[in-house]
Tab-separated table of C-alpha atoms in Angstrom:
chain	number	residue	atom	x	y	z
A	1	MET	CA	63.464	149.342	156.361
A	2	SER	CA	61.657	148.089	153.299
A	3	GLY	CA	57.922	147.266	153.308
A	4	PRO	CA	56.133	143.905	153.194
A	5	ARG	CA	56.974	141.796	149.861
A	6	ALA	CA	53.996	141.386	147.749
A	7	LEU	CA	53.580	138.945	144.788
A	8	ILE	CA	50.714	139.916	142.310
A	9	SER	CA	49.596	136.887	140.379
A	10	LEU	CA	47.786	136.877	136.940
A	11	CYS	CA	46.280	133.577	135.999
A	12	THR	CA	45.930	133.375	132.316
A	13	TYR	CA	44.518	131.456	129.357
A	14	ASP	CA	44.308	133.062	126.031
A	15	GLU	CA	44.906	136.640	127.399
A	16	ARG	CA	47.815	137.811	125.086
A	17	GLU	CA	46.329	141.070	124.161
A	18	ASN	CA	45.184	142.041	127.672
A	19	LEU	CA	48.711	140.736	129.247
A	20	ALA	CA	50.223	143.183	127.065
A	21	GLN	CA	48.653	146.220	128.676
A	22	ILE	CA	48.019	144.962	132.118
A	23	VAL	CA	51.603	144.110	133.157
A	24	PRO	CA	52.933	147.847	132.468
A	25	GLU	CA	49.677	149.086	134.377
A	26	ILE	CA	50.473	146.970	137.194
A	27	ARG	CA	54.056	147.943	137.284
A	28	ALA	CA	53.148	151.520	137.371
A	29	VAL	CA	50.796	151.358	140.278
A	30	ALA	CA	52.813	148.557	142.186
A	31	PRO	CA	56.643	149.195	141.251
A	32	GLU	CA	58.033	147.373	144.325
A	33	ALA	CA	55.875	144.125	143.747
A	34	ASP	CA	56.667	141.159	141.784
A	35	ILE	CA	54.278	139.754	139.224
A	36	LEU	CA	53.643	136.038	138.601
A	37	VAL	CA	51.882	134.968	135.406
A	38	VAL	CA	50.545	131.429	135.668
A	39	ASP	CA	49.767	130.520	132.322
A	40	ASP	CA	47.718	127.423	131.389
A	41	GLY	CA	49.302	126.601	128.023
A	42	SER	CA	47.557	129.355	126.069
A	43	PRO	CA	47.399	128.566	122.449
A	44	ASP	CA	47.455	132.248	121.642
A	45	GLY	CA	51.064	132.856	122.888
A	46	THR	CA	50.181	134.400	126.197
A	47	GLY	CA	52.762	132.256	127.965
A	48	ARG	CA	55.603	133.301	125.285
A	49	LEU	CA	54.631	137.063	125.859
A	50	ALA	CA	55.054	136.372	129.583
A	51	ASP	CA	58.480	134.943	128.930
A	52	GLU	CA	59.370	138.208	127.070
A	53	PHE	CA	58.271	140.353	130.054
A	54	ALA	CA	60.167	138.179	132.365
A	55	ALA	CA	63.469	138.463	130.222
A	56	SER	CA	63.280	142.354	130.278
A	57	ASP	CA	62.011	142.990	133.866
A	58	PRO	CA	63.383	141.063	136.969
A	59	HIS	CA	59.962	141.664	138.658
A	60	VAL	CA	57.955	139.349	136.380
A	61	ARG	CA	58.138	135.650	136.867
A	62	VAL	CA	56.195	132.905	134.803
A	63	LEU	CA	54.927	129.461	135.742
A	64	HIS	CA	53.892	127.531	132.637
A	65	ARG	CA	51.183	124.833	133.283
A	66	GLU	CA	50.084	121.839	130.834
A	67	GLY	CA	46.890	122.870	129.590
A	68	LYS	CA	43.730	124.346	130.937
A	69	LEU	CA	43.664	123.142	134.656
A	70	GLY	CA	41.437	125.514	136.262
A	71	LEU	CA	41.375	129.054	137.963
A	72	GLY	CA	41.192	127.617	141.417
A	73	SER	CA	44.304	125.358	140.789
A	74	ALA	CA	46.157	128.060	139.138
A	75	ILE	CA	45.660	130.460	142.343
A	76	VAL	CA	46.906	127.713	144.405
A	77	ALA	CA	49.891	127.498	142.296
A	78	ALA	CA	50.679	131.150	142.931
A	79	PHE	CA	50.210	130.578	146.728
A	80	ARG	CA	52.613	127.936	146.798
A	81	TYR	CA	54.991	130.204	144.878
A	82	ALA	CA	54.584	132.852	147.260
A	83	ILE	CA	55.053	130.683	150.372
A	84	GLU	CA	58.015	129.110	148.884
A	85	HIS	CA	59.806	132.224	147.999
A	86	GLY	CA	59.057	134.239	151.218
A	87	TYR	CA	56.441	136.932	150.243
A	88	ASP	CA	54.213	138.671	152.709
A	89	TYR	CA	51.218	139.070	150.589
A	90	SER	CA	49.768	137.134	147.574
A	91	LEU	CA	47.581	139.381	145.624
A	92	ASN	CA	45.544	137.937	142.572
A	93	LEU	CA	43.564	139.695	140.031
A	94	ASP	CA	42.026	138.907	136.564
A	95	ALA	CA	44.062	139.462	133.724
A	96	ASP	CA	41.240	140.976	131.245
A	97	PHE	CA	41.109	144.281	133.083
A	98	SER	CA	37.768	143.524	134.703
A	99	HIS	CA	39.777	144.125	138.004
A	100	PRO	CA	41.380	147.529	137.277
A	101	PRO	CA	44.892	147.514	138.556
A	102	ARG	CA	44.431	151.220	140.190
A	103	TYR	CA	43.094	149.493	143.221
A	104	ILE	CA	46.153	147.441	144.067
A	105	PRO	CA	47.407	150.336	146.346
A	106	ASP	CA	44.201	150.046	148.245
A	107	LEU	CA	44.086	146.454	148.675
A	108	LEU	CA	47.687	146.319	149.793
A	109	ALA	CA	47.137	149.267	152.319
A	110	ALA	CA	43.991	147.479	153.694
A	111	MET	CA	46.429	144.570	154.878
A	112	ASP	CA	47.407	146.555	157.907
A	113	ASP	CA	44.166	145.692	159.384
A	114	ALA	CA	43.233	142.290	157.635
A	115	ASP	CA	44.618	139.098	156.808
A	116	VAL	CA	42.338	138.845	153.481
A	117	ALA	CA	41.460	142.107	151.620
A	118	ILE	CA	38.664	141.498	148.891
A	119	GLY	CA	37.994	143.905	146.160
A	120	SER	CA	34.390	144.070	146.458
A	121	ARG	CA	31.633	144.982	144.072
A	122	TYR	CA	28.905	144.584	146.698
A	123	VAL	CA	29.722	147.284	149.444
A	124	PRO	CA	29.167	150.959	149.443
A	125	GLY	CA	31.347	152.484	147.031
A	126	GLY	CA	31.584	149.402	144.727
A	127	LYS	CA	29.826	148.752	141.578
A	128	ILE	CA	29.676	146.966	138.290
A	129	GLU	CA	29.711	148.125	134.767
A	130	GLY	CA	28.363	146.490	131.679
A	131	TRP	CA	26.270	143.833	133.200
A	132	GLY	CA	22.663	142.992	132.245
A	133	PRO	CA	19.985	141.996	134.662
A	134	LYS	CA	20.469	138.296	134.372
A	135	ARG	CA	24.133	138.450	135.280
A	136	HIS	CA	23.416	140.766	138.177
A	137	PHE	CA	20.834	138.204	139.494
A	138	MET	CA	22.933	135.340	139.231
A	139	SER	CA	26.000	137.019	140.791
A	140	ARG	CA	24.273	138.326	143.758
A	141	GLY	CA	22.414	134.799	144.215
A	142	VAL	CA	25.555	132.903	144.213
A	143	ASN	CA	27.190	135.294	146.780
A	144	LEU	CA	24.007	134.910	149.051
A	145	TYR	CA	24.094	131.206	148.876
A	146	ALA	CA	27.776	131.191	149.753
A	147	ARG	CA	27.239	133.486	152.711
A	148	LEU	CA	24.320	131.358	154.082
A	149	LEU	CA	25.742	128.036	153.481
A	150	LEU	CA	29.376	128.835	154.479
A	151	GLY	CA	28.480	131.397	157.220
A	152	LEU	CA	30.747	133.933	155.395
A	153	PRO	CA	30.851	137.458	156.849
A	154	THR	CA	31.594	139.059	153.574
A	155	ARG	CA	29.488	140.102	150.754
A	156	ASP	CA	31.671	139.596	147.685
A	157	ASN	CA	32.548	135.766	148.022
A	158	SER	CA	32.940	135.018	144.223
A	159	GLY	CA	35.330	137.562	143.001
A	160	SER	CA	39.056	136.738	142.621
A	161	TYR	CA	40.427	140.306	142.989
A	162	ARG	CA	41.780	139.682	146.565
A	163	CYS	CA	45.048	139.962	148.676
A	164	TYR	CA	46.108	137.410	151.225
A	165	ARG	CA	48.402	137.314	153.943
A	166	VAL	CA	50.927	134.606	153.034
A	167	ALA	CA	51.471	133.574	156.781
A	168	MET	CA	47.802	132.837	156.821
A	169	LEU	CA	48.007	130.573	153.706
A	170	GLU	CA	50.711	128.509	155.085
A	171	ARG	CA	48.149	127.297	157.758
A	172	LEU	CA	45.949	125.693	154.893
A	173	ASP	CA	46.264	122.226	153.449
A	174	PHE	CA	45.892	122.883	149.758
A	175	ASP	CA	45.531	119.209	149.050
A	176	ARG	CA	42.262	119.228	150.789
A	177	ILE	CA	40.659	121.807	148.639
A	178	ARG	CA	37.753	120.395	146.628
A	179	ALA	CA	37.204	123.210	143.922
A	180	GLN	CA	39.733	123.559	140.930
A	181	GLY	CA	37.227	126.206	139.299
A	182	TYR	CA	35.117	128.980	140.168
A	183	ALA	CA	34.037	127.660	143.600
A	184	PHE	CA	37.426	127.958	144.925
A	185	MET	CA	36.843	131.598	145.478
A	186	GLU	CA	34.336	130.648	148.052
A	187	GLU	CA	35.918	127.696	149.404
A	188	ILE	CA	39.305	129.377	150.130
A	189	LEU	CA	37.336	132.059	152.016
A	190	SER	CA	35.650	129.325	153.879
A	191	ARG	CA	38.891	127.579	154.846
A	192	LEU	CA	40.398	130.859	155.873
A	193	LYS	CA	37.846	131.644	158.097
A	194	ARG	CA	38.205	128.265	159.923
A	195	VAL	CA	41.876	129.316	160.556
A	196	GLY	CA	40.823	132.658	162.167
A	197	CYS	CA	41.537	135.308	159.235
A	198	ARG	CA	40.265	138.716	159.506
A	199	PHE	CA	38.456	139.969	156.566
A	200	VAL	CA	37.960	143.528	155.013
A	201	GLU	CA	36.226	144.483	151.773
A	202	VAL	CA	37.710	147.361	149.726
A	203	PRO	CA	35.167	148.881	147.048
A	204	ILE	CA	35.999	148.534	143.423
A	205	THR	CA	34.316	149.048	140.045
A	206	PHE	CA	34.276	145.771	138.167
A	207	GLU	CA	34.590	146.554	134.331
A	208	GLU	CA	34.008	144.525	131.329
A	209	ARG	CA	37.126	142.868	129.891
A	210	ARG	CA	38.969	144.980	127.216
A	211	HIS	CA	39.742	141.987	124.788
A	212	GLY	CA	38.678	138.318	124.438
A	213	SER	CA	35.583	136.568	125.634
A	214	SER	CA	34.609	135.333	128.909
A	215	LYS	CA	35.802	132.043	130.213
A	216	ILE	CA	32.558	131.326	132.331
A	217	ASP	CA	31.339	127.820	131.495
A	218	TRP	CA	27.734	127.333	132.803
A	219	ARG	CA	28.484	123.653	133.507
A	220	GLU	CA	31.194	124.659	135.947
A	221	ALA	CA	28.967	127.175	137.464
A	222	MET	CA	26.469	124.493	138.287
A	223	GLN	CA	29.382	122.283	139.647
A	224	ALA	CA	30.338	125.212	141.846
A	225	LEU	CA	26.984	125.374	143.262
A	226	TRP	CA	27.374	121.779	144.213
A	227	VAL	CA	30.710	122.182	145.814
A	228	ILE	CA	29.417	125.319	147.863
A	229	PHE	CA	26.587	122.908	149.079
A	230	ARG	CA	29.052	120.229	150.101
A	231	LEU	CA	31.459	122.533	152.029
A	232	GLY	CA	28.246	124.008	153.750
A	233	ILE	CA	27.492	120.395	154.966
A	234	GLU	CA	31.021	119.950	155.873
A	235	ASN	CA	30.679	123.239	157.980
A	236	ALA	CA	27.764	122.106	159.625
A	237	THR	CA	29.060	118.778	161.031
A	238	ARG	CA	32.237	120.145	162.157
A	239	ARG	CA	33.398	122.632	165.257
A	240	ASP	CA	35.258	125.483	164.709
A	241	ASP	CA	36.016	127.577	167.630
A	242	THR	CA	38.211	130.391	165.964
A	243	PRO	CA	36.236	133.406	164.791
A	244	ALA	CA	36.658	135.356	161.727
A	245	VAL	CA	36.360	139.285	161.817
A	246	SER	CA	35.111	141.543	159.278
A	247	ARG	CA	34.984	145.291	159.403
A	248	LEU	CA	31.548	145.128	157.868
A	249	ASP	CA	29.864	142.807	160.336
A	250	SER	CA	28.019	145.654	161.733
A	251	ASP	CA	26.239	146.644	158.642
A	252	ARG	CA	25.192	143.072	157.603
A	253	PRO	CA	21.731	143.139	156.429
């Protein structure tokens, strides 16, 4: 009897050099999984390279989108693909190697006891390499802000290295999602909490990207804070009797 079917998504914009290396690494650690590249019309030819992989490997698929439409909407596109094609798990990681593929087996194994497994920088065993004090402060501040406003039980709410149970994603109305950019990470956890998902955090080491430059836009970061605030108000004014469960609830500070 075969195991659960997993779809691993890479949302790309100008990541040709990284994609050339990361697809083989993913195939090495998760040979039975399929890979979906969601490319936002990369000018550097990332989409063309993805097509080349797909032409030579039946485990690689590609979605081409018209222009840079946002990380959140790209992940939703991957979710929809996973639902439509009958996968059990949808796992997403950044294509720039900040999320090392070696943790994919750990995330998949954690799904035995969870509906969402998060590759976490902020649990025992997790860490970050290559960041300065300012970036550490901002990341921890955003995560604390999201935990307080959205009532999330998890510590790493802003990272995109996660595995989701597709059956739980099917319970969501993606058309109601507000965030198209970085705030999507917190919003999707909030909405999955409402439908009773169990969360677990798996420690990872977050590394600096290998090639290219960061896509962080400070205007979008401020927009993310506003979206989280609005979601917090929405949470406070609605009743939700379905509890979320986290392995780490017992050691929350």
